[in-house]
PDB file of C-alpha atoms in Angstrom:
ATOM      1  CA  UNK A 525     -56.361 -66.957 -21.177  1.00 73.00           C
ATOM      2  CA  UNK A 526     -54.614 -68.676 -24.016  1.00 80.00           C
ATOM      3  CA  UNK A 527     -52.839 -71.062 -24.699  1.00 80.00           C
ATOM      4  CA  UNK A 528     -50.310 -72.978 -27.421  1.00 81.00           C
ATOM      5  CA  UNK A 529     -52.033 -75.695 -28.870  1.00 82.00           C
ATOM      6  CA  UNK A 530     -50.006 -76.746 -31.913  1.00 83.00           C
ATOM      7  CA  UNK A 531     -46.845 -74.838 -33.655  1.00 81.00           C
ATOM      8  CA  UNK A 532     -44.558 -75.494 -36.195  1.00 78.00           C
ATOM      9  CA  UNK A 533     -41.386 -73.780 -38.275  1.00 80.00           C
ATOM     10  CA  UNK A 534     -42.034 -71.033 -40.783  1.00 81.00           C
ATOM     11  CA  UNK A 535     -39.745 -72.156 -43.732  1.00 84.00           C
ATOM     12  CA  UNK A 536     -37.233 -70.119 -45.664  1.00 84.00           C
ATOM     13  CA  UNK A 537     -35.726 -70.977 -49.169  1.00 87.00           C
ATOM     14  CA  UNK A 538     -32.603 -70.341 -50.927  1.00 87.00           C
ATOM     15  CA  UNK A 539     -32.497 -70.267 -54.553  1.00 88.00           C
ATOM     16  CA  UNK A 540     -29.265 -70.110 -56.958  1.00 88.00           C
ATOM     17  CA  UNK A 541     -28.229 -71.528 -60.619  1.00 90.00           C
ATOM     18  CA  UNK A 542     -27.279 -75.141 -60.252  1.00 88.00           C
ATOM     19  CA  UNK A 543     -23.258 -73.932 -60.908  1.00 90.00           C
ATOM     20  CA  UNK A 544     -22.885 -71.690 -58.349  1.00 90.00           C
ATOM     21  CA  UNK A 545     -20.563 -71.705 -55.195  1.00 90.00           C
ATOM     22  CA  UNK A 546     -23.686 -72.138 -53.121  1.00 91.00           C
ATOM     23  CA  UNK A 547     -24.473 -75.305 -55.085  1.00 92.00           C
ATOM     24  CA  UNK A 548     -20.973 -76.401 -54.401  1.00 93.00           C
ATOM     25  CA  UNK A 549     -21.212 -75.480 -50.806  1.00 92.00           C
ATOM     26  CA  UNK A 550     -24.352 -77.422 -50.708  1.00 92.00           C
ATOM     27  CA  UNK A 551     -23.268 -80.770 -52.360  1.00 93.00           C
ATOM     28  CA  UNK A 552     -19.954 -80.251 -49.867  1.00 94.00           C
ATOM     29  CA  UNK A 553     -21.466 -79.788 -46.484  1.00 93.00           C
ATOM     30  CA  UNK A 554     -23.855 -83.182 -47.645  1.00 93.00           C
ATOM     31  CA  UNK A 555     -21.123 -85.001 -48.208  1.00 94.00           C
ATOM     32  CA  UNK A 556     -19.399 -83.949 -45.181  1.00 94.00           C
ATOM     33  CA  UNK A 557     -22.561 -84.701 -43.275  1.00 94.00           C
ATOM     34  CA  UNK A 558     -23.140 -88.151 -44.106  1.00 94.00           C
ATOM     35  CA  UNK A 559     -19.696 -89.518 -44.950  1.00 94.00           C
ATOM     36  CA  UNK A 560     -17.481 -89.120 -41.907  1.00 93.00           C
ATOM     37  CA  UNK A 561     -19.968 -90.664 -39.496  1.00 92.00           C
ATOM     38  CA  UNK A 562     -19.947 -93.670 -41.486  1.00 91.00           C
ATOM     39  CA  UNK A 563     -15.654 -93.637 -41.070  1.00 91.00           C
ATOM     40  CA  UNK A 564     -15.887 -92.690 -37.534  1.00 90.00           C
ATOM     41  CA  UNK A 565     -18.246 -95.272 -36.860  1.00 89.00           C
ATOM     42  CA  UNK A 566     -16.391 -97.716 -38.871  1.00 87.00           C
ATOM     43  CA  UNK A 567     -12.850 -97.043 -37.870  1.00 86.00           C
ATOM     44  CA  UNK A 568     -13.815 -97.386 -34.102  1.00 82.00           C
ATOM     45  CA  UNK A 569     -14.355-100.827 -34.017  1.00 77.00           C
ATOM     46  CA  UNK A 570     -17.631-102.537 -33.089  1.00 77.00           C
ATOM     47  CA  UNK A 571     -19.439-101.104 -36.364  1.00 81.00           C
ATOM     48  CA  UNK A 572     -20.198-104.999 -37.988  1.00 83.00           C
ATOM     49  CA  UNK A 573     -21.531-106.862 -35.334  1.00 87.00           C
ATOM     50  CA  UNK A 574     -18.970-110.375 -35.493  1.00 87.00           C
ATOM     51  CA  UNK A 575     -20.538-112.425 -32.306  1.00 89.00           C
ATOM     52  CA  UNK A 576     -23.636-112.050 -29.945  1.00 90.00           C
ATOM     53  CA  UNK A 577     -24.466-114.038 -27.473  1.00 91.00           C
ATOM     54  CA  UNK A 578     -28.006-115.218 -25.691  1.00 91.00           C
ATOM     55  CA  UNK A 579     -29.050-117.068 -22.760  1.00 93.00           C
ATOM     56  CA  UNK A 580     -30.465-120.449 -23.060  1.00 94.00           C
ATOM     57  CA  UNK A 581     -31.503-123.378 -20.318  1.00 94.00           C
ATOM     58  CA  UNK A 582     -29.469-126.651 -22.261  1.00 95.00           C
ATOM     59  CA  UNK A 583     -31.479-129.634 -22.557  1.00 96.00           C
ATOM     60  CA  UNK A 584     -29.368-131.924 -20.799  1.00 96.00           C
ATOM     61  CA  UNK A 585     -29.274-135.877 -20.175  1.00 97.00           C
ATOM     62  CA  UNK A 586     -27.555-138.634 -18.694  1.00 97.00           C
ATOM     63  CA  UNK A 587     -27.403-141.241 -21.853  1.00 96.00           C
ATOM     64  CA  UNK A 588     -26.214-143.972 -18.574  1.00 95.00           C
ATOM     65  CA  UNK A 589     -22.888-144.383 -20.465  1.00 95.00           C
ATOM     66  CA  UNK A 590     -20.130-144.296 -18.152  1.00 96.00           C
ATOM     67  CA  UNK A 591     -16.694-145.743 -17.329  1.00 96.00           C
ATOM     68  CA  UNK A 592     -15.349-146.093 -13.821  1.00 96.00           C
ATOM     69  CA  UNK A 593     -11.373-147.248 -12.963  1.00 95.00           C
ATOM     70  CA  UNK A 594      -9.941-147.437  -9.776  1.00 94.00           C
ATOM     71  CA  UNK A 595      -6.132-147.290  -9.130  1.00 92.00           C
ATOM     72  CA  UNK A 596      -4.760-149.712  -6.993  1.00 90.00           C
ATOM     73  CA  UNK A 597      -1.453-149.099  -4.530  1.00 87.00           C
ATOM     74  CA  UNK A 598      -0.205-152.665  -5.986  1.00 84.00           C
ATOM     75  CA  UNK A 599      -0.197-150.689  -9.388  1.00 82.00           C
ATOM     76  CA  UNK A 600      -3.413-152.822 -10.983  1.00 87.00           C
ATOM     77  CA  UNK A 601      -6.697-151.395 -12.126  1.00 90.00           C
ATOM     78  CA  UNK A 602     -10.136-151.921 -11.355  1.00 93.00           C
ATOM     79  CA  UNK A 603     -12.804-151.304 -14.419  1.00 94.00           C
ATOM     80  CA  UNK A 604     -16.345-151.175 -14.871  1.00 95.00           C
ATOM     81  CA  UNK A 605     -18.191-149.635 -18.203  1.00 95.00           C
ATOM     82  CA  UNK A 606     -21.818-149.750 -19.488  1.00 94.00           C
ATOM     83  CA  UNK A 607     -20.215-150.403 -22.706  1.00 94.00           C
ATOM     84  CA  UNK A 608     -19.807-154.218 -22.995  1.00 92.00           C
ATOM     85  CA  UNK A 609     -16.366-154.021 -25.471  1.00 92.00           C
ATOM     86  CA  UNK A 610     -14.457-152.506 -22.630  1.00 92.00           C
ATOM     87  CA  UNK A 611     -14.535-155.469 -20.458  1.00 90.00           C
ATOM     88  CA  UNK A 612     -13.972-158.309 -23.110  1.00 88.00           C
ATOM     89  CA  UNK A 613     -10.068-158.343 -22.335  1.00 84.00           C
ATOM     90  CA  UNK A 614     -10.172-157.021 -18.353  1.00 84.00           C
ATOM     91  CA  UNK A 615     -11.048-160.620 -16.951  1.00 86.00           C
ATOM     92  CA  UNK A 616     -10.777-160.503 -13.139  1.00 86.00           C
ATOM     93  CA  UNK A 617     -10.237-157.038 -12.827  1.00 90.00           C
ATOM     94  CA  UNK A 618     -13.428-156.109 -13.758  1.00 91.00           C
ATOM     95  CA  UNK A 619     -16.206-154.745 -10.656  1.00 91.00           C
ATOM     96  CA  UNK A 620     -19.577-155.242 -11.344  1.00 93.00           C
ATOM     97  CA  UNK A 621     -21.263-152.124  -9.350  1.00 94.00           C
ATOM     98  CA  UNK A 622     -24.383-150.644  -7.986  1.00 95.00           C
ATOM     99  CA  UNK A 623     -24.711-147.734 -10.088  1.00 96.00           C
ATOM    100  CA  UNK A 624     -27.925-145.093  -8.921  1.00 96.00           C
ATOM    101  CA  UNK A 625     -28.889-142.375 -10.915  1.00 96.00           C
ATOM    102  CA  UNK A 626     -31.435-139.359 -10.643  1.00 96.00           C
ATOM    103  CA  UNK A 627     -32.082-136.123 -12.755  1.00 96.00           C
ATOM    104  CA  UNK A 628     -33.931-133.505 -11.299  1.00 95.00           C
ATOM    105  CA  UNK A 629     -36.347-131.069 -13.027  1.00 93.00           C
ATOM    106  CA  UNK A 630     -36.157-128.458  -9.796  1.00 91.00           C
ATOM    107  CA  UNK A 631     -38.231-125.392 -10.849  1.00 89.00           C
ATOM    108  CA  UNK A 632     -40.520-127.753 -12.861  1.00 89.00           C
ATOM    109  CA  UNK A 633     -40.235-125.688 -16.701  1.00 90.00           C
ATOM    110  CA  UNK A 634     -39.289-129.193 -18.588  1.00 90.00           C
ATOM    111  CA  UNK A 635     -35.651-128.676 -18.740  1.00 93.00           C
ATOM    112  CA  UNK A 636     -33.822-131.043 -16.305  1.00 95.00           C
ATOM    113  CA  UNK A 637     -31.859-129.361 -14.086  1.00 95.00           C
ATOM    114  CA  UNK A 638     -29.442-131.713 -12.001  1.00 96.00           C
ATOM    115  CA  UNK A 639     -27.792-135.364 -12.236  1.00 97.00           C
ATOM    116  CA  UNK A 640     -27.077-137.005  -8.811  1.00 97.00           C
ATOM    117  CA  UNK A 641     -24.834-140.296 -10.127  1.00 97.00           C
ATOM    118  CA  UNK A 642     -23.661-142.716  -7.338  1.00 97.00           C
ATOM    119  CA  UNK A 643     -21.461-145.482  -8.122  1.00 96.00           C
ATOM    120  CA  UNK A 644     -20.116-148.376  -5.255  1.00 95.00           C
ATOM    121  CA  UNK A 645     -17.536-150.384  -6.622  1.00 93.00           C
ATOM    122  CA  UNK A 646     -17.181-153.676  -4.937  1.00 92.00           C
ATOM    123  CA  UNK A 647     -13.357-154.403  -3.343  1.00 88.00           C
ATOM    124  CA  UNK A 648     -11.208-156.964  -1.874  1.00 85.00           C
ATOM    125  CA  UNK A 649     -10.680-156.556   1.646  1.00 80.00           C
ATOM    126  CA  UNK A 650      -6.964-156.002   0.399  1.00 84.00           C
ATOM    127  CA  UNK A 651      -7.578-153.683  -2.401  1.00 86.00           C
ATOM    128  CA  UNK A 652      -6.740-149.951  -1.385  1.00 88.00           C
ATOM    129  CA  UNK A 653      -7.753-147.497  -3.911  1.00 91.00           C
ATOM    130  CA  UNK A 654      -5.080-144.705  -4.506  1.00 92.00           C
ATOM    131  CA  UNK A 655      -7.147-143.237  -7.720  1.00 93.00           C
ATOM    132  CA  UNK A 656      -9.978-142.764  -9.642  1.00 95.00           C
ATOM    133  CA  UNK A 657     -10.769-141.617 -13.417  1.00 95.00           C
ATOM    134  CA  UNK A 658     -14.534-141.931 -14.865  1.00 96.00           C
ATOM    135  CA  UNK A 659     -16.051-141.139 -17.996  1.00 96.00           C
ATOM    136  CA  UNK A 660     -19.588-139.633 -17.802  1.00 97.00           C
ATOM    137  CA  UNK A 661     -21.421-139.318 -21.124  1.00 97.00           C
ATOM    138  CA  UNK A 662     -24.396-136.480 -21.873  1.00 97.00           C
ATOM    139  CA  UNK A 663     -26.566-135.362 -24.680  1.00 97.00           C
ATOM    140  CA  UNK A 664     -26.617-131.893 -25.124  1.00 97.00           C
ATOM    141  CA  UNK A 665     -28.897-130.108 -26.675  1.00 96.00           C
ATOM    142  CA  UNK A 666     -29.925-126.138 -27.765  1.00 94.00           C
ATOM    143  CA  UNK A 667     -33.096-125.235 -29.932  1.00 90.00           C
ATOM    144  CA  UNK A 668     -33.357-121.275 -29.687  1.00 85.00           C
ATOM    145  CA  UNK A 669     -31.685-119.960 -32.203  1.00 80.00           C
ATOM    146  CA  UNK A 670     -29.664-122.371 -34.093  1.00 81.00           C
ATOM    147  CA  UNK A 671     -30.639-126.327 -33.382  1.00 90.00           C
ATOM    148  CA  UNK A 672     -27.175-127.730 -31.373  1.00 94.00           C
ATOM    149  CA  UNK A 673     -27.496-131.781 -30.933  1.00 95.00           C
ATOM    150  CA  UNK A 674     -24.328-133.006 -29.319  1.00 96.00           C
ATOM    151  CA  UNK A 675     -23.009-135.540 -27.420  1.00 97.00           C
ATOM    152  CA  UNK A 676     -20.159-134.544 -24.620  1.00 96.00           C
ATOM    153  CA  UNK A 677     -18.815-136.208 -21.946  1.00 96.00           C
ATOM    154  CA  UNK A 678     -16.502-134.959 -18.772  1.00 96.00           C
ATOM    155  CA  UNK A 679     -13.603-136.613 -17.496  1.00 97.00           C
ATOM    156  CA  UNK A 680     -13.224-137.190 -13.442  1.00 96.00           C
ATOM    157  CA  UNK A 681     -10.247-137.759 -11.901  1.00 95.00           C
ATOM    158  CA  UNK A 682      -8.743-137.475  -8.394  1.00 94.00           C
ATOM    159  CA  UNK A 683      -6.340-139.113  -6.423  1.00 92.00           C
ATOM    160  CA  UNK A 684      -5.342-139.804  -2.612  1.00 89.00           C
ATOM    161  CA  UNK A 685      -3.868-142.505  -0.341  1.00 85.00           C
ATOM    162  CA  UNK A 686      -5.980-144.738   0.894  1.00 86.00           C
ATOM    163  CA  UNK A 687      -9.331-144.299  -0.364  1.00 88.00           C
ATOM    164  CA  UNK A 688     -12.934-145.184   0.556  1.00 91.00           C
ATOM    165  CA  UNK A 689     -14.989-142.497  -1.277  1.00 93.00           C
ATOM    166  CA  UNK A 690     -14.760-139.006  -3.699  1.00 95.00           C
ATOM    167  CA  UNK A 691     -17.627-137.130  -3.870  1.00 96.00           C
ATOM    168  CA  UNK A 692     -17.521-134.218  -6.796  1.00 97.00           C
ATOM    169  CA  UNK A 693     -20.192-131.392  -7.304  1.00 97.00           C
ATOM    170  CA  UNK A 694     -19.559-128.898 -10.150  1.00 97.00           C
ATOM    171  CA  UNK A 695     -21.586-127.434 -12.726  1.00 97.00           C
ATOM    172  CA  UNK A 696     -21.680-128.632 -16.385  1.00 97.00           C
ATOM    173  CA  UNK A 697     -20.622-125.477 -18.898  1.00 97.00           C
ATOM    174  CA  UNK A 698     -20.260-125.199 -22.303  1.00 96.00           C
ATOM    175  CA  UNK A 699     -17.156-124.740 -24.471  1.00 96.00           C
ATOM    176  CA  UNK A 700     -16.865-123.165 -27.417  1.00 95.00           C
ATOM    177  CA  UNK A 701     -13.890-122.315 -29.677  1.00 93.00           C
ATOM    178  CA  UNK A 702     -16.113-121.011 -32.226  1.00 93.00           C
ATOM    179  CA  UNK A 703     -19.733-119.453 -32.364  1.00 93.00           C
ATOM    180  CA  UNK A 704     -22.761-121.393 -33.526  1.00 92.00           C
ATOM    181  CA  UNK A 705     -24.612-120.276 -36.549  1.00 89.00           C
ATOM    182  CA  UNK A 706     -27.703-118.546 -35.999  1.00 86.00           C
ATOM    183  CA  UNK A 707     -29.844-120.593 -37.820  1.00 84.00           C
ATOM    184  CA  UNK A 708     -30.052-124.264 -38.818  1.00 86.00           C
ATOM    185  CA  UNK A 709     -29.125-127.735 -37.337  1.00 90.00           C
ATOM    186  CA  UNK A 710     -25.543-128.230 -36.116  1.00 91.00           C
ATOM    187  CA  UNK A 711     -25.175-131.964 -35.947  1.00 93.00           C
ATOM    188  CA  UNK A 712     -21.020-132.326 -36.244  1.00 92.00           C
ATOM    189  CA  UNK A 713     -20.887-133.758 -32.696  1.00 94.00           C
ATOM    190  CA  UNK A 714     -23.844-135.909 -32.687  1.00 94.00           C
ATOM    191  CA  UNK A 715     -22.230-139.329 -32.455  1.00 93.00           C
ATOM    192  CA  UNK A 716     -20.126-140.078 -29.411  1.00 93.00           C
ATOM    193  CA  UNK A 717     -16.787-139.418 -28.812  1.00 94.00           C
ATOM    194  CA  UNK A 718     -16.112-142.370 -27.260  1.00 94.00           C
ATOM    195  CA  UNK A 719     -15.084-145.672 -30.419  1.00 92.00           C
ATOM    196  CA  UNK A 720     -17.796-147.973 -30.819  1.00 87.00           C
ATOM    197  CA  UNK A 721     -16.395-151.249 -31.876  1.00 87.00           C
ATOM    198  CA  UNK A 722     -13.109-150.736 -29.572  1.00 90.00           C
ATOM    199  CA  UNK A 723     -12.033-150.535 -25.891  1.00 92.00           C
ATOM    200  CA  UNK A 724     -11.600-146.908 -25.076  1.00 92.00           C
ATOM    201  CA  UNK A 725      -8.447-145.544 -24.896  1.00 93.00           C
ATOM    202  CA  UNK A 726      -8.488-142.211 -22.448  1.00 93.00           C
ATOM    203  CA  UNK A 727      -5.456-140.495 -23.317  1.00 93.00           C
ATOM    204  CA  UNK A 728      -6.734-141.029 -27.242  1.00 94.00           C
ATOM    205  CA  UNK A 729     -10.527-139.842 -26.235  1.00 95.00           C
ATOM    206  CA  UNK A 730      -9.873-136.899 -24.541  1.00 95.00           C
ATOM    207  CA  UNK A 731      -7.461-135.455 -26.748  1.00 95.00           C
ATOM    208  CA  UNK A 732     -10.005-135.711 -29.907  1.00 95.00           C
ATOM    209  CA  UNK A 733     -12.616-134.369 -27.368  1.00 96.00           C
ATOM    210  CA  UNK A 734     -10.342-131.487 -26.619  1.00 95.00           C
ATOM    211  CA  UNK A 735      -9.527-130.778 -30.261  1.00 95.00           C
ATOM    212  CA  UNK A 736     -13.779-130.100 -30.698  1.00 95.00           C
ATOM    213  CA  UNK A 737     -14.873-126.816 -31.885  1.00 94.00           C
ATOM    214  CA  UNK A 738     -17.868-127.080 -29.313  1.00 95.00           C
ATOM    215  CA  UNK A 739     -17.766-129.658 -25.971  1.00 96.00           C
ATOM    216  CA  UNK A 740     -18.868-129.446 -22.237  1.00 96.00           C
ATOM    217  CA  UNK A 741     -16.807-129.707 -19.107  1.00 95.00           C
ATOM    218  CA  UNK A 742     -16.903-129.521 -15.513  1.00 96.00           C
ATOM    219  CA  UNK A 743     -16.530-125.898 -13.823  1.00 95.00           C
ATOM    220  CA  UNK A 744     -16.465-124.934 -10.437  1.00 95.00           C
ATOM    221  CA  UNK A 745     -15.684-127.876  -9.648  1.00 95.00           C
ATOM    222  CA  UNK A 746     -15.322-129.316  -5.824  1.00 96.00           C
ATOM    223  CA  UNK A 747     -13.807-132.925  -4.636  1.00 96.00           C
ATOM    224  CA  UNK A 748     -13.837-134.696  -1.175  1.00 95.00           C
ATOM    225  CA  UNK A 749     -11.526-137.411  -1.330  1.00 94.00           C
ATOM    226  CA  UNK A 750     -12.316-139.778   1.985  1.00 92.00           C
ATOM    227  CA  UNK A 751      -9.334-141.704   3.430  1.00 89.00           C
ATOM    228  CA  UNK A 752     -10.128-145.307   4.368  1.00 82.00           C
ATOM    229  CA  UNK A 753      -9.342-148.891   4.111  1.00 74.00           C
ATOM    230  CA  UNK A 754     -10.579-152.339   4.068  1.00 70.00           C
ATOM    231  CA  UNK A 755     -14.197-151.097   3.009  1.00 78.00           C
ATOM    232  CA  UNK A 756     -16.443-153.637   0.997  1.00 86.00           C
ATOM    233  CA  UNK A 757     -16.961-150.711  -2.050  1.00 91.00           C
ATOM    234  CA  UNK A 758     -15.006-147.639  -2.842  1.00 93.00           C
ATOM    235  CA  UNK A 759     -18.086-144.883  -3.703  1.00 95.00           C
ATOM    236  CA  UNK A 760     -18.006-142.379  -6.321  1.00 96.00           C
ATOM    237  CA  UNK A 761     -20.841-139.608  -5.678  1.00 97.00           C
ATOM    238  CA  UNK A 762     -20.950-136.943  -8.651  1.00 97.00           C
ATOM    239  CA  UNK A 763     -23.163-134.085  -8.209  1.00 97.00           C
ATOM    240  CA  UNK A 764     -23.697-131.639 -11.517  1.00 97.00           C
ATOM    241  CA  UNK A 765     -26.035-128.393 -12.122  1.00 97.00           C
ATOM    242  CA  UNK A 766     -27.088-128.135 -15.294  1.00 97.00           C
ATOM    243  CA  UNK A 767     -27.333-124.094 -15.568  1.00 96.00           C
ATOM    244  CA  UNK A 768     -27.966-121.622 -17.607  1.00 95.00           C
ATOM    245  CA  UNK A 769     -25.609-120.852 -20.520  1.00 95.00           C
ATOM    246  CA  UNK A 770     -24.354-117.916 -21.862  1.00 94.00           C
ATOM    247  CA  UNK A 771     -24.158-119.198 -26.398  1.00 94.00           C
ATOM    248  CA  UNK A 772     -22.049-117.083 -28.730  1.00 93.00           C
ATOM    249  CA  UNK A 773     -23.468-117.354 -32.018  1.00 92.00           C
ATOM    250  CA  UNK A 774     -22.935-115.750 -35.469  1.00 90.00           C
ATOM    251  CA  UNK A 775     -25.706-112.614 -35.885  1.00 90.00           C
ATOM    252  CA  UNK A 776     -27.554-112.589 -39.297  1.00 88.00           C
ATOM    253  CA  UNK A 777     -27.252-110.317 -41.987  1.00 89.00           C
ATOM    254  CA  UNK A 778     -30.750-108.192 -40.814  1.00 91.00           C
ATOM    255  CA  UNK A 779     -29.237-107.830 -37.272  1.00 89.00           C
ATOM    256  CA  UNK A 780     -25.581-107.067 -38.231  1.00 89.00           C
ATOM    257  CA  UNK A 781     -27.809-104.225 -40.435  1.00 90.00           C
ATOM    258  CA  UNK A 782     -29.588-103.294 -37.381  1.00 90.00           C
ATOM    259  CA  UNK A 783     -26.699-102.630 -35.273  1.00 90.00           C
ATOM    260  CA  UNK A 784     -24.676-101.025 -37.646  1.00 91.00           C
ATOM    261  CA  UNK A 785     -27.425 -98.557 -38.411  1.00 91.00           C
ATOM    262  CA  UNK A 786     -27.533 -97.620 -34.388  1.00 90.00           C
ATOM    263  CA  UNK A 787     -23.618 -97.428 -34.358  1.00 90.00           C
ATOM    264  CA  UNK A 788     -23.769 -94.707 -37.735  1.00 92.00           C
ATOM    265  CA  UNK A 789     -27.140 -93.001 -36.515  1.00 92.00           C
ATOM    266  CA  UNK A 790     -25.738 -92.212 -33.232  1.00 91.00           C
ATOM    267  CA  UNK A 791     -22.933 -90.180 -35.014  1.00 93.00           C
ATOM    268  CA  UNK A 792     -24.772 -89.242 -37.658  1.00 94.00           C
ATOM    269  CA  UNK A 793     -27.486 -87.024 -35.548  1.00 94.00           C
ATOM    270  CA  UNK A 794     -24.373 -84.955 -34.618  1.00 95.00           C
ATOM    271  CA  UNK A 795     -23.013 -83.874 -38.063  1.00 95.00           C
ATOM    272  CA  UNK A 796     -26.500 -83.397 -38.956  1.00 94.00           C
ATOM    273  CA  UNK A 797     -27.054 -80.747 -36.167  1.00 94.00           C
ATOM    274  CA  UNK A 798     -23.683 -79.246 -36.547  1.00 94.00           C
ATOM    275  CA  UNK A 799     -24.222 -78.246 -40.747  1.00 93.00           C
ATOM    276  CA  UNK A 800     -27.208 -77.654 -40.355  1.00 92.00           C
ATOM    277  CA  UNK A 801     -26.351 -74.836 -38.231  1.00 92.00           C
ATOM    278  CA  UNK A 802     -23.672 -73.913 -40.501  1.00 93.00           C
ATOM    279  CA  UNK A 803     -25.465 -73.657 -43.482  1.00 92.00           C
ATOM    280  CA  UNK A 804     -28.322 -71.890 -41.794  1.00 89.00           C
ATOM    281  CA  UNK A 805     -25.166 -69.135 -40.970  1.00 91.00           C
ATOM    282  CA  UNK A 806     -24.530 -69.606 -44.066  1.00 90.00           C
ATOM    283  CA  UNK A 807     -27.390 -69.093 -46.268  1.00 87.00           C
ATOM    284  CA  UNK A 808     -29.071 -66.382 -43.590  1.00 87.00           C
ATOM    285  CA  UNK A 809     -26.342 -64.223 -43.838  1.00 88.00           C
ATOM    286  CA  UNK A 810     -25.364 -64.410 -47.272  1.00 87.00           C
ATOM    287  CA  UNK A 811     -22.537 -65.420 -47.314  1.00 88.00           C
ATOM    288  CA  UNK A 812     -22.650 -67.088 -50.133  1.00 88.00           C
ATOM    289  CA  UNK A 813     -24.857 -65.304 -52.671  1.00 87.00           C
ATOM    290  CA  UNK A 814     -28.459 -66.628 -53.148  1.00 87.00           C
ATOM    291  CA  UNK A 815     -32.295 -65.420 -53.499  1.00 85.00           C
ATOM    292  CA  UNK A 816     -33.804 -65.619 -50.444  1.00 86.00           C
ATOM    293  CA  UNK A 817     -37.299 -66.971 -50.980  1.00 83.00           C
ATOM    294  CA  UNK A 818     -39.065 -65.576 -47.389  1.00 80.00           C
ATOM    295  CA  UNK A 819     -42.482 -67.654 -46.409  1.00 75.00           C
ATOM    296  CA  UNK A 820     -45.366 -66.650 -48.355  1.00 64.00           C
ATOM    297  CA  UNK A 821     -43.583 -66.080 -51.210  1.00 61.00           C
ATOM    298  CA  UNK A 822     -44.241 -68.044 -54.656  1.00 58.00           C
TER     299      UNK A 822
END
C-alpha cells in the first residue's frame, strides 16, 4: 500500500522577446494585480488606522481637596473647603465638618478601586437645606501606553425641599475630546483646575474644566435626596467606582503599517488568484504567442 508523502507543482515557462505583446500583457496584468487593491482598500475607508483604543485600570486618588455648600431656604449659603483661601471672606457662614474618607483596593491588584466620602455638615436648628453643590478633586493617572498625569475633579449638585441628607453613587469615566499620544508623558492637566491664590469661583471653574481636551466626570450616576428638618448636620454620602476605561489613543507609524498591510493583503490575495488564472489561460493556450519551455527542458 502506498501512500503520498510529499508533492509539489511541475513548472512550466513562457519565453518571448522583451517587446512583444506577451511582455505587454505581462507588465499589464501586474499592474492590474497589485494596483487596484491598494485603491479599493484605500477608497473604502478604514485603510490608515486614525484612533485605537485599549483597556486600562486608571490609577485613581482622592487628593482630600474638596468644597461643600449648602443652600439655605432664607437664600444664604453654608461653605466648607480644605482649601484655607475659600473661607477667608465667608465669616459665620462657614461649617466646620466631620469629613470620613476610604478608598478601597477590592480585588487586591494595586489599583484602588472605590472612594466612599462622607461629609456631616453641622446646622442651626433653623437652617433648612434646599441645595447642595461640592467639588471633589482626583489625580488621575494612565501608564500603558502613553504616561497621562492629570488632575480632575467632578461637580455634585442636587436639590430638594427640606433636606437632611443626599447620598450619590456613580462611576468615575473618562472624557476625551481628543486621543492621547501613544507614547510619551502628557502632563497639560497636571496642576489643578481649581485657582490657587483665590476663592473659587464655580461657574468660572467648571467652564475652563469643560473647555479640557481630556477630564473625568460622573456617569451613571444615582442621587437620594432625604427630606428632613431640624437635624444637627445635613450628610453628604458620595459613593464612586473607579472602573475600567476604554483610552483612545493615536496608533504609531509601525501599527498604522501593520493594519494597512492586513486591509491591502486581504484584497490583494484575490486579484492575485484571479490573473493568475488568467494568464495561466493565457499563456497555456497561446493566446498570445510565446515558447513554451515544458519541465525538463533547458
Amino acid at each position: 500500500m502506498r501512500y503520498t508523502v510529499w508533492s509539489h507543482p511541475v513548472e512550466t515557462t513562457y519565453t518571448t522577446n522583451i517587446i512583444s505583446k506577451a511582455t505587454v500583457f505581462y507588465v499589464l496584468s501586474t499592474l492590474l494585480t497589485v494596483i487596484p487593491p491598494l485603491l479599493i482598500a484605500y477608497r473604502s475607508s478604514g485603510f490608515w488606522m486614525k484612533t485605537a483604543s485599549y483597556a486600562e485600570q486608571p490609577d485613581i486618588h482622592f487628593k482630600h481637596t474638596l468644597i461643600v455648600i449648602l443652600e439655605t431656604e432664607d437664600g444664604d449659603n453654608l461653605i466648607w473647603s480644605s482649601r484655607e483661601v475659600d473661607l477667608q471672606h465667608e465669616g459665620d457662614r462657614v461649617r466646620v465638618p466631620l469629613v470620613q474618607s476610604r478608598e478601597e483596593d477590592v480585588n487586591r491588584d494595586g489599583i484602588l478601586d472605590s472612594l466612599q466620602l462622607k461629609v456631616s455638615m453641622p446646622m442651626a436648628s433653623k437652617e433648612v437645606v434646599c441645595g447642595v453643590k461640592a467639588l471633589v478633586v482626583f489625580d488621575y493617572k494612565l501608564s500603558r501606553f502613553s504616561y497621562l498625569d492629570m488632575t480632575g475633579l467632578i461637580f455634585i449638585s442636587d436639590y430638594g425641599h427640606h433636606g437632611r441628607s443626599l447620598e450619590v453613587a456613580g462611576d468615575l469615566r473618562l472624557v476625551q475630546k481628543q486621543p492621547l499620544s501613544h507614547r510619551g508623558i502628557d502632563q497639560r492637566f497636571a496642576s489643578s483646575p481649581l485657582p490657587s491664590d483665590a476663592p473659587v469661583n464655580l461657574g468660572k471653574v467648571l467652564r475652563e474644566y469643560v473647555d479640557r481636551n481630556i477630564s473625568v466626570r460622573l456617569e451613571n450616576l444615582y442621587k437620594i435626596w432625604s427630606r428632613g428638618s431640624g437635624t444637627e448636620n445635613f450628610v453628604l454620602e458620595v459613593n464612586i467606582n473607579y472602573p475600567e476605561e476604554t483610552v483612545l489613543y493615536t496608533p504609531g507609524l509601525w501599527q498604522t503599517l501593520k493594519w494597512g498591510w492586513i486591509q491591502y493583503l486581504g484584497i490583494l490575495v484575490i486579484f492575485v488568484y484571479m490573473f493568475n488564472s488568467i494568464k495561466t489561460f493565457v499563456f497555456s493556450n497561446q493566446v498570445l504567442p510565446t515558447i513554451c519551455n515544458p519541465p525538463g527542458r533547458k
